[in-house]
PDB file of C-alpha atoms and ligand atoms in Angstrom:
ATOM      1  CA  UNK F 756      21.583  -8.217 -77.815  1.00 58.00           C
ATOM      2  CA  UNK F 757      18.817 -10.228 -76.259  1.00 84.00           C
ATOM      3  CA  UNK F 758      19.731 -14.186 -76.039  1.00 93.00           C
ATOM      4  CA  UNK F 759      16.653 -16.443 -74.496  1.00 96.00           C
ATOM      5  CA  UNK F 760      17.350 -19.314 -75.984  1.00 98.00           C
ATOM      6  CA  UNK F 761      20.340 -22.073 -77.700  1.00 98.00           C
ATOM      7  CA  UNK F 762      18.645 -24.293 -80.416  1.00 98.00           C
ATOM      8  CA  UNK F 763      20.817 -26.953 -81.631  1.00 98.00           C
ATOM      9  CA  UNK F 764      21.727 -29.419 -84.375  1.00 98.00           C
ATOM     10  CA  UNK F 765      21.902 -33.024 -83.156  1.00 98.00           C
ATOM     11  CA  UNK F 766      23.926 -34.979 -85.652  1.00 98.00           C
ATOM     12  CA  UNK F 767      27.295 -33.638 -86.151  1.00 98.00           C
ATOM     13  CA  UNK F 768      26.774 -30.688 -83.648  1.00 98.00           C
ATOM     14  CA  UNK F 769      25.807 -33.006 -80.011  1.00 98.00           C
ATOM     15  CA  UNK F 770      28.373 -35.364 -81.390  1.00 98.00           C
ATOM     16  CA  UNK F 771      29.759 -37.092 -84.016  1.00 98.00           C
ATOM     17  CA  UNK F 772      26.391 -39.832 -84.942  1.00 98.00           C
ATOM     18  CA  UNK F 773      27.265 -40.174 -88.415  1.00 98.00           C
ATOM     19  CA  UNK F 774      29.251 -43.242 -88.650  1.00 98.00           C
ATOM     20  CA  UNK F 775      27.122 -44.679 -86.153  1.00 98.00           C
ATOM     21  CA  UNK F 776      24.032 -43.628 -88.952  1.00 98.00           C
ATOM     22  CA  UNK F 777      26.397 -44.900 -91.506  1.00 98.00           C
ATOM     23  CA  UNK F 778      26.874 -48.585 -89.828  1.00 98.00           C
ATOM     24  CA  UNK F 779      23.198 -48.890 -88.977  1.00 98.00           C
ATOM     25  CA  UNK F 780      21.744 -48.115 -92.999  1.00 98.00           C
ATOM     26  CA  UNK F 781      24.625 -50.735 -94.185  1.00 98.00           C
ATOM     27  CA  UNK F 782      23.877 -53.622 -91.453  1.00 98.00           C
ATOM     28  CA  UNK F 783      20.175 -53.009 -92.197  1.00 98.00           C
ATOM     29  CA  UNK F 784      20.895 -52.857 -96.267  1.00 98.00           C
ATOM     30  CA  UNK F 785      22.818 -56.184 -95.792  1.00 98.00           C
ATOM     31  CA  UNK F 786      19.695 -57.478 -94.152  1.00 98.00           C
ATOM     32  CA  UNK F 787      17.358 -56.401 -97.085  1.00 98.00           C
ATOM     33  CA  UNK F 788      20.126 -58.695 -99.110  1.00 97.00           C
ATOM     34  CA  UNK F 789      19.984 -55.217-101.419  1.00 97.00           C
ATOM     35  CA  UNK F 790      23.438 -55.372-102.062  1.00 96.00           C
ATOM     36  CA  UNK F 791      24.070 -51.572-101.295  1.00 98.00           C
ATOM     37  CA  UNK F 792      26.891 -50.427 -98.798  1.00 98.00           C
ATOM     38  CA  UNK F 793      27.484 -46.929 -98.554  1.00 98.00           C
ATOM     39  CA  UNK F 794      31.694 -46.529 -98.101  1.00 98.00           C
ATOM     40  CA  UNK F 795      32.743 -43.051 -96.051  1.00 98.00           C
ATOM     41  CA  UNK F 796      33.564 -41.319 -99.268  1.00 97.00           C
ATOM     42  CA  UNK F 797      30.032 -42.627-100.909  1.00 97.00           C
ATOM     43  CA  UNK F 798      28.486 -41.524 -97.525  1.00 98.00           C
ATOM     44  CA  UNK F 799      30.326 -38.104 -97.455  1.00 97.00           C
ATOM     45  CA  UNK F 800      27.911 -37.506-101.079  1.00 96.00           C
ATOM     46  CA  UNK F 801      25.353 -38.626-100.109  1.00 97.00           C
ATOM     47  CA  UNK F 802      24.999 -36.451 -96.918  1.00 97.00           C
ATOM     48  CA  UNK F 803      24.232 -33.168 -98.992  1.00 95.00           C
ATOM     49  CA  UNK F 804      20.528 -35.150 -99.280  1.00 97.00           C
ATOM     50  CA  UNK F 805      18.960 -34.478 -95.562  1.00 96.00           C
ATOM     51  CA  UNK F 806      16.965 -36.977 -93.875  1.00 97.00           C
ATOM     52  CA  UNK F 807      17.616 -41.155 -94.242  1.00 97.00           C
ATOM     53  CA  UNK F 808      14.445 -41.954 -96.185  1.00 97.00           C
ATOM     54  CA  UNK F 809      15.330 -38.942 -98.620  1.00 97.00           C
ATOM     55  CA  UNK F 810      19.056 -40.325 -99.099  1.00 98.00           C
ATOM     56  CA  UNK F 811      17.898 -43.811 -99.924  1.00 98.00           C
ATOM     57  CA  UNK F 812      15.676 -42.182-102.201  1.00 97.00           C
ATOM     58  CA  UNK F 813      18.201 -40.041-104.112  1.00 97.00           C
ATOM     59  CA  UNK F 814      20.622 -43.180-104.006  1.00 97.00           C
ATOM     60  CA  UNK F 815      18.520 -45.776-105.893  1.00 97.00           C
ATOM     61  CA  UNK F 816      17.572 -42.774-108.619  1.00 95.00           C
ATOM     62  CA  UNK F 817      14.011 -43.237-110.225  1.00 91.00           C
ATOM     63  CA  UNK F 818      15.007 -46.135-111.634  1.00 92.00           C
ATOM     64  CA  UNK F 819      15.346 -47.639-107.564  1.00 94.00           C
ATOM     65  CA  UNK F 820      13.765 -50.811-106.356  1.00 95.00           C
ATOM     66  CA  UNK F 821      12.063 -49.647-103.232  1.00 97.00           C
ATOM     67  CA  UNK F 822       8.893 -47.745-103.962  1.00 96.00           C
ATOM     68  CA  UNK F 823       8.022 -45.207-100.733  1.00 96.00           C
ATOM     69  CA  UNK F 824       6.425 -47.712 -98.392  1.00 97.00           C
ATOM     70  CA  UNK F 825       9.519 -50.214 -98.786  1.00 98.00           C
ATOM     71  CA  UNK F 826      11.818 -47.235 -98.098  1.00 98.00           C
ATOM     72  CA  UNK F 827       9.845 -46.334 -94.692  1.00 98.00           C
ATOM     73  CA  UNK F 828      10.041 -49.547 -93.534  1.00 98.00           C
ATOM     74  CA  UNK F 829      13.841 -49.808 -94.406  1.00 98.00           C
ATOM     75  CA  UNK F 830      14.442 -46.606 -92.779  1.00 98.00           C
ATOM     76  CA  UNK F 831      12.172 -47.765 -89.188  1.00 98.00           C
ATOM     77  CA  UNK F 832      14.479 -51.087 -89.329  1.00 98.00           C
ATOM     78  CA  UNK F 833      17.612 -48.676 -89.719  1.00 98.00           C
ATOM     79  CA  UNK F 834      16.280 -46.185 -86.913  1.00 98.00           C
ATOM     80  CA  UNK F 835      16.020 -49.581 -84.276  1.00 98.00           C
ATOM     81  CA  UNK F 836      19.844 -50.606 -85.440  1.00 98.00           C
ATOM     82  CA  UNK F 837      20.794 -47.105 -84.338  1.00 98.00           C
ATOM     83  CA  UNK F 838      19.481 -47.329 -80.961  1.00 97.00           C
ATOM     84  CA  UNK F 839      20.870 -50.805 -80.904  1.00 97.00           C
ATOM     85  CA  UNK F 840      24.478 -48.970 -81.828  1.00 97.00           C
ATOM     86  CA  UNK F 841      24.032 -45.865 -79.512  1.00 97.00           C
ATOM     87  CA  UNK F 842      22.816 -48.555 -76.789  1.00 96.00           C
ATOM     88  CA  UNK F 843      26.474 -50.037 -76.288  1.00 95.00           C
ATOM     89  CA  UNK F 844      27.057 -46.399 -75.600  1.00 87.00           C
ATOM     90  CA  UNK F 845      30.136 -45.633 -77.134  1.00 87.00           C
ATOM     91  CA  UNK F 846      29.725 -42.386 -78.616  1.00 96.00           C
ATOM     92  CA  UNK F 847      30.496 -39.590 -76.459  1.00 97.00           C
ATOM     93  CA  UNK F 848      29.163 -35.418 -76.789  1.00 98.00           C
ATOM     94  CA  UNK F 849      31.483 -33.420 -79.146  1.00 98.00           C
ATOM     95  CA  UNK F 850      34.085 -30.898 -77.026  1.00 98.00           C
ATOM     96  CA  UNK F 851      32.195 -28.349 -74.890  1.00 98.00           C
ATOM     97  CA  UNK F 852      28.375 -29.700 -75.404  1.00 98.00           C
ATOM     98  CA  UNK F 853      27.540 -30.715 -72.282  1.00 97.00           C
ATOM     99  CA  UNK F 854      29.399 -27.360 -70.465  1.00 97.00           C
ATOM    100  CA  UNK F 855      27.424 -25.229 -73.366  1.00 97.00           C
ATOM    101  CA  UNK F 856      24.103 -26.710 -72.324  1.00 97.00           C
ATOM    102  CA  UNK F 857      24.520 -26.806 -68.694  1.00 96.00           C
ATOM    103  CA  UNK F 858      25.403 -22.758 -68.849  1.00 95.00           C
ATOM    104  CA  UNK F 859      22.873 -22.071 -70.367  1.00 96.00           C
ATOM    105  CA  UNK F 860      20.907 -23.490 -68.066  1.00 95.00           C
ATOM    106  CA  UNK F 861      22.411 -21.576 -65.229  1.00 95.00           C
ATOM    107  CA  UNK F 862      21.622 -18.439 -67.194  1.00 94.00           C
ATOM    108  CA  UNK F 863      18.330 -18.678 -67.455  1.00 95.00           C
ATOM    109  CA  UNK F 864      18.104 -19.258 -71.690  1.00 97.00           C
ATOM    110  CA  UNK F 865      15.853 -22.267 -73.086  1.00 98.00           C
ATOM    111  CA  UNK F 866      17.802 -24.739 -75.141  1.00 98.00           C
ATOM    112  CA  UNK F 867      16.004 -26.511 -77.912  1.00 98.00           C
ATOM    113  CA  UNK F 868      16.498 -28.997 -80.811  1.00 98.00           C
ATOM    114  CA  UNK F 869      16.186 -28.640 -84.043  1.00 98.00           C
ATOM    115  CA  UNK F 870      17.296 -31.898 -85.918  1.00 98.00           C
ATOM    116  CA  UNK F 871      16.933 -33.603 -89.316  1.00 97.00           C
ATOM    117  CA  UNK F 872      16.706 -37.080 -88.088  1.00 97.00           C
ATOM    118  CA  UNK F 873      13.979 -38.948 -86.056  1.00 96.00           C
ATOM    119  CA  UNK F 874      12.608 -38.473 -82.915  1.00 97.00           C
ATOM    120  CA  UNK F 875      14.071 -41.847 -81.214  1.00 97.00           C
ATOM    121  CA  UNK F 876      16.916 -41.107 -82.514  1.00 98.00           C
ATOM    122  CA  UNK F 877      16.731 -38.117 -80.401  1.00 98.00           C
ATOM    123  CA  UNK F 878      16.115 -40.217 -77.316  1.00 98.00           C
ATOM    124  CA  UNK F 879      18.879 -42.669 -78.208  1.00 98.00           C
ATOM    125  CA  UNK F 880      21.318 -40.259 -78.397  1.00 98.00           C
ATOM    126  CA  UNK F 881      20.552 -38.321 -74.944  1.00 98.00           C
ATOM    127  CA  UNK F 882      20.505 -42.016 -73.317  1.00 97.00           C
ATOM    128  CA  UNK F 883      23.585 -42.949 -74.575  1.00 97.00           C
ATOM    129  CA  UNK F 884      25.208 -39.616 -74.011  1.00 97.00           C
ATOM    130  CA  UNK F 885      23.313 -38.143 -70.745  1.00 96.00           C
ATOM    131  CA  UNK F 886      22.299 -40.959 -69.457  1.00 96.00           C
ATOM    132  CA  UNK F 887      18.730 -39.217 -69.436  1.00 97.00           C
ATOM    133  CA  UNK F 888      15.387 -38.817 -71.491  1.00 98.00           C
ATOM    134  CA  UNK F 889      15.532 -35.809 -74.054  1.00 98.00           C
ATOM    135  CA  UNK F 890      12.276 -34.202 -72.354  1.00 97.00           C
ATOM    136  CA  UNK F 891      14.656 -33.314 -69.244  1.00 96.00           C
ATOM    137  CA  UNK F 892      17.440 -31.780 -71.377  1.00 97.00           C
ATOM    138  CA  UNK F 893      15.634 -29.433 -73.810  1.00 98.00           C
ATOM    139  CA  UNK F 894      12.442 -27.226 -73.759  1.00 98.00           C
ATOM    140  CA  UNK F 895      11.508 -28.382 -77.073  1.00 98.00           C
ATOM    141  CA  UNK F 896      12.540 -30.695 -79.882  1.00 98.00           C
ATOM    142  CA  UNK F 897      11.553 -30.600 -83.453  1.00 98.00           C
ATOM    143  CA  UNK F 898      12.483 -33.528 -85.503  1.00 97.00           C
ATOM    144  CA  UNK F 899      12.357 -33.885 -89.056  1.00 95.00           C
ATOM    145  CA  UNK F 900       9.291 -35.705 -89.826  1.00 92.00           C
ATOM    146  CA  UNK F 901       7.769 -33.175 -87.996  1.00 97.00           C
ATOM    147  CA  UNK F 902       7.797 -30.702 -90.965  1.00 97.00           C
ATOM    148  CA  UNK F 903       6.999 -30.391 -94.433  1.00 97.00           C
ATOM    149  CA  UNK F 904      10.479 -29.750 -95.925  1.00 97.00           C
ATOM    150  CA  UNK F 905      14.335 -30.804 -93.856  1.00 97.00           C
ATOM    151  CA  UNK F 906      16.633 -28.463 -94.071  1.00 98.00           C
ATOM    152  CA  UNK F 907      18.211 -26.562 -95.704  1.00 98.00           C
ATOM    153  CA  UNK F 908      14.168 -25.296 -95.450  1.00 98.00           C
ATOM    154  CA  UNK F 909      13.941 -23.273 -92.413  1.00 98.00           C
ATOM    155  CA  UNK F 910      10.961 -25.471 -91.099  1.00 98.00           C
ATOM    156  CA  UNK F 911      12.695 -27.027 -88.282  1.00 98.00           C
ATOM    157  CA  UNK F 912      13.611 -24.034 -87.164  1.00 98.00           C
ATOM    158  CA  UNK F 913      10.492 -22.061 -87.599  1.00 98.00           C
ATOM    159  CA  UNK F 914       8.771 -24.665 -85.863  1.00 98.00           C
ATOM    160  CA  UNK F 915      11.525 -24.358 -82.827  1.00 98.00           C
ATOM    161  CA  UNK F 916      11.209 -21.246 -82.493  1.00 98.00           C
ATOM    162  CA  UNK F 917       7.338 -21.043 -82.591  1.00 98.00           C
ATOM    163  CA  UNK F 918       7.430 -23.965 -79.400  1.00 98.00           C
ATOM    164  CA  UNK F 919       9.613 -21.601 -78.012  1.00 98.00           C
ATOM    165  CA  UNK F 920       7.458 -18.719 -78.631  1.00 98.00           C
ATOM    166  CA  UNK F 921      10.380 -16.185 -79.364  1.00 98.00           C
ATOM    167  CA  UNK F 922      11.372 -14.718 -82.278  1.00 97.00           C
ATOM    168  CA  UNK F 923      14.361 -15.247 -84.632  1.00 98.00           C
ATOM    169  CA  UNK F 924      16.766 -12.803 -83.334  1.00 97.00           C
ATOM    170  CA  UNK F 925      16.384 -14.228 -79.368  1.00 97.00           C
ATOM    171  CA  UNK F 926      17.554 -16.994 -80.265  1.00 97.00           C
ATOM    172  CA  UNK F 927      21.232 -18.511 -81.574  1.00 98.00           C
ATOM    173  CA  UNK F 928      21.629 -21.303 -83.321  1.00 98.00           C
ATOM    174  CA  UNK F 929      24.646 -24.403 -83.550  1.00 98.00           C
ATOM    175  CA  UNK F 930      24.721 -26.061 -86.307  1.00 98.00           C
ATOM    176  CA  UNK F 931      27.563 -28.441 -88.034  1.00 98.00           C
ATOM    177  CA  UNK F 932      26.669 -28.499 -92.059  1.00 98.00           C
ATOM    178  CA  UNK F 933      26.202 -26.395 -94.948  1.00 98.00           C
ATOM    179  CA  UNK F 934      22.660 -27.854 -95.163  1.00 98.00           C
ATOM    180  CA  UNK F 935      21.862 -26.802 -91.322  1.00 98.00           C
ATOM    181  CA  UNK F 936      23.333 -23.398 -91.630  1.00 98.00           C
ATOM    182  CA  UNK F 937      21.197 -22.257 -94.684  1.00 98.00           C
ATOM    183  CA  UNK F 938      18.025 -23.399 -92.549  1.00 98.00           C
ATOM    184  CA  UNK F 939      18.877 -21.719 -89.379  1.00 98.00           C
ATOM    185  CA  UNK F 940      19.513 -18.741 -91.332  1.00 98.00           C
ATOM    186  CA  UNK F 941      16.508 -19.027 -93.202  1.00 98.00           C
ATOM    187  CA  UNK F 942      15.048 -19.322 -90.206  1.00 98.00           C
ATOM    188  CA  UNK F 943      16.571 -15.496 -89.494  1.00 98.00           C
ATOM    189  CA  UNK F 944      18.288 -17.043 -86.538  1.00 98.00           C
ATOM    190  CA  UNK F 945      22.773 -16.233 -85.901  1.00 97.00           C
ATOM    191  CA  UNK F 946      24.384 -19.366 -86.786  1.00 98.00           C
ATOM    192  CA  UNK F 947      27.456 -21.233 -84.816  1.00 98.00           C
ATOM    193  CA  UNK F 948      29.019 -23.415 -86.895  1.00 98.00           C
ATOM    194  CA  UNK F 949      31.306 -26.402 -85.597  1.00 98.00           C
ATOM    195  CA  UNK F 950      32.003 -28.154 -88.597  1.00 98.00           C
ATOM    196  CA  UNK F 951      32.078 -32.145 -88.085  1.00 98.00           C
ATOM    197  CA  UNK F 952      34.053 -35.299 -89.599  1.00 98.00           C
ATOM    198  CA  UNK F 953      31.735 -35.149 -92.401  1.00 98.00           C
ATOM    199  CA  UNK F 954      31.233 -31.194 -92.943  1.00 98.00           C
ATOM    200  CA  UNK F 955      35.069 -29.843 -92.933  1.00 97.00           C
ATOM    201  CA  UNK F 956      35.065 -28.933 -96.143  1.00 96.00           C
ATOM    202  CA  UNK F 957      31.910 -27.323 -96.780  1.00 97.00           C
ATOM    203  CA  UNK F 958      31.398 -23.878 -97.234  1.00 98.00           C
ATOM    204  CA  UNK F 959      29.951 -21.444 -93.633  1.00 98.00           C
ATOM    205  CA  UNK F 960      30.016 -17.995 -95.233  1.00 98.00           C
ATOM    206  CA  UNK F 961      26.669 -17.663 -94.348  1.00 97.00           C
ATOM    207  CA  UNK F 962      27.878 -18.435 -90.438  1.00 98.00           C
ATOM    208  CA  UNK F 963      28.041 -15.788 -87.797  1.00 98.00           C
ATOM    209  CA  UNK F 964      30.947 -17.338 -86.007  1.00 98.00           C
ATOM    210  CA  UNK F 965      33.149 -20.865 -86.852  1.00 98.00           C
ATOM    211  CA  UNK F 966      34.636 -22.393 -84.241  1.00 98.00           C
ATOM    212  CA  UNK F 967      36.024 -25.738 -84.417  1.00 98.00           C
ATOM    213  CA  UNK F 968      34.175 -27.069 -81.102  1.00 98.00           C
ATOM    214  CA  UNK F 969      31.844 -25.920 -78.474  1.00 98.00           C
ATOM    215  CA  UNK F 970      34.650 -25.665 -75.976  1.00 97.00           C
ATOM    216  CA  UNK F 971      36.264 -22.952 -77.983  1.00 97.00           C
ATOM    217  CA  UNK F 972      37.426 -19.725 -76.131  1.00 94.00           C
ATOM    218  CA  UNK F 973      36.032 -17.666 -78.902  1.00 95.00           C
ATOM    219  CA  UNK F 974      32.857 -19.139 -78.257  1.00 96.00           C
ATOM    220  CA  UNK F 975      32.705 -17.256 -74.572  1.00 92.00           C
ATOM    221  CA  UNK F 976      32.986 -13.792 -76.051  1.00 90.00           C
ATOM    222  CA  UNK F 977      30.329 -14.690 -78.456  1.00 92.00           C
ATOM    223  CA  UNK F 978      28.012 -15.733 -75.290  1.00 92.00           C
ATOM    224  CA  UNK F 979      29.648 -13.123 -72.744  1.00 82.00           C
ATOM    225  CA  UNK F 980      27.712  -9.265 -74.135  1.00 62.00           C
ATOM    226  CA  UNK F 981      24.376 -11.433 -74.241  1.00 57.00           C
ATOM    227  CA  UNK F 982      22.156 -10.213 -71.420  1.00 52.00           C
ATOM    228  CA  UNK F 983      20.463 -13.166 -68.928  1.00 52.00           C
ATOM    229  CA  UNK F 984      17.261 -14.103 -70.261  1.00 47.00           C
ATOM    230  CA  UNK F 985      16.271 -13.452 -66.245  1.00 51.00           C
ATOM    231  CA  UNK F 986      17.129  -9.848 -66.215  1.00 43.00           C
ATOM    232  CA  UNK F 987      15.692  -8.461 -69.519  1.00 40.00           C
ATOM    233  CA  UNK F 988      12.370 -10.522 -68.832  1.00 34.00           C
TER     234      UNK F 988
HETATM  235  C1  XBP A1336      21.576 -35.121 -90.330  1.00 69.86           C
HETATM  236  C2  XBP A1336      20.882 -36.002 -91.256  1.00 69.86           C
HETATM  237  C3  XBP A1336      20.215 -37.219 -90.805  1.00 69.86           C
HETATM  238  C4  XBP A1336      21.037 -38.394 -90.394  1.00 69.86           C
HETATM  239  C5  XBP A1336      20.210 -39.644 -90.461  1.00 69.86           C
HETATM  240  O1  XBP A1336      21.302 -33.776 -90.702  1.00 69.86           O
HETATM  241  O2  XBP A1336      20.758 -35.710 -92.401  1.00 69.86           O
HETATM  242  O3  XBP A1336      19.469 -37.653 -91.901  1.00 69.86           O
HETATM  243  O4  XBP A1336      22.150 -38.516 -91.262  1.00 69.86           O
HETATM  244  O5  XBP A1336      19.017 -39.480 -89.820  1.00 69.86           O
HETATM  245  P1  XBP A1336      21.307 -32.572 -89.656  1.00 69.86           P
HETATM  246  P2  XBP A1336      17.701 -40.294 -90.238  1.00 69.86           P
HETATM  247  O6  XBP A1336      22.415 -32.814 -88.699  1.00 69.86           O
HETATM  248  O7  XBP A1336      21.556 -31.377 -90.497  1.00 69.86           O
HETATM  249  O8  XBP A1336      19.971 -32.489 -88.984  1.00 69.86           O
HETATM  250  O9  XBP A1336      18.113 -41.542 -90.937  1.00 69.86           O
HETATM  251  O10 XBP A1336      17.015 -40.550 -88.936  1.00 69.86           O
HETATM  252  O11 XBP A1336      16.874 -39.406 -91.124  1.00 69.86           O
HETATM  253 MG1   MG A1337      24.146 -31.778 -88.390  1.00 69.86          MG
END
């Protein structure tokens, strides 16, 4: 079984960003004087709908008062109080990330991203977390604006692995939700799944493997019979 290269979910699957997300649409909701705050139960709903602009959206029903421009400019303001939360840097990588990525590395595969949420969001996360810029951790990053449809469309993915140039079944995916799974698979990528604080009770039949964190000893034998990228090329 060829492997050249990890792509990987960021929120949920690098670490746990969602109450960070959470805290940054309330504070900015509070500042629109909207009168909306989405509680962790209210939040847990609302994360079947992928991508911030498309939650608000499905949240305020047709009947909303933010017409599509309002909404993008709620959603920028929200993106800035995320970096301004992931800048105090108290959010750490989930279990075995950072040992997962830096393997790969030494073996030669390409790691990617292939994430629903924005591109500085991207960047805050790697700052806060690696202390570095994205562009020196991964080969190639697709973000969700990028494409026409978020998962659980297999854009993001397609578009990964066309940066990548490789097909489908060189590469393995990690992904934390329901939503992510069904696009990677889509995709015709194998799917990791380490469900998150949000995701733990969502269905990963689809998943090749479940593991409850990347530092998982099951997780070796998954990586072990895959042949180095180096010596197959
Ligand atoms: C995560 C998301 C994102 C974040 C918020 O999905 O759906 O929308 O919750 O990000 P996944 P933005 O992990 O499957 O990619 O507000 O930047 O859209
Ligand atoms: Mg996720």
């Amino acid at each position: 079984m060829p492997l050249r290269a990890l792509i990987l979910d960021v929120d949920g699957t690098l670490a746990e960003t969602e109450e960070a997300h959470r805290a940054a649409f309330n504070a900015t909701f509070a500042r629109w004087g909207l009168g909306w705050h989405w509680s962790r139960d209210t939040y847990r709903e609302l994360l079947r709908t992928t991508g911030g602009k498309e939650r608000i959206r499905a949240f305020q029903g047709a009947e909303g008062p933010l017409g599509d421009a309002e909404i993008a400019a709620l959603h920028a303001e929200k993106t800035r109080a995320y970096a301004g939360i992931l800048a105090r840097g108290d959010l750490s990588l989930r279990p075995g990330v950072a040992d997962l990525i830096a393997g790969a590395r030494r073996r030669g595969w390409r790691v990617a991203v292939a994430t629903t949420t924005t591109r500085p969001n991207v960047e805050a996360l790697c700052r806060c977390c690696w202390d570095s810029p994205a562009d020196a951790l991964f080969d190639v990053i697709v973000a969700g604006d990028e494409v026409a449809a978020k998962k659980p469309a297999p854009d993001v993915y397609d578009l990964a692995l066309s940066r990548l140039a490789l097909p489908p079944g060189d590469g393995l995916a990690f992904e934390d939700s329901r939503n992510g799974l069904l696009s990677a698979r889509a995709a015709g990528l194998r799917v990791v799944v380490t469900p998150s604080a949000y995701t733990d009770a969502e269905d990963f039949r689809e998943a090749d493997h479940v593991f409850p964190d990347l530092a998982a000893a099951g997780l070796r034998d998954v990586l072990r019979p895959c042949r180095n990228a180096r010596s197959t090329a």
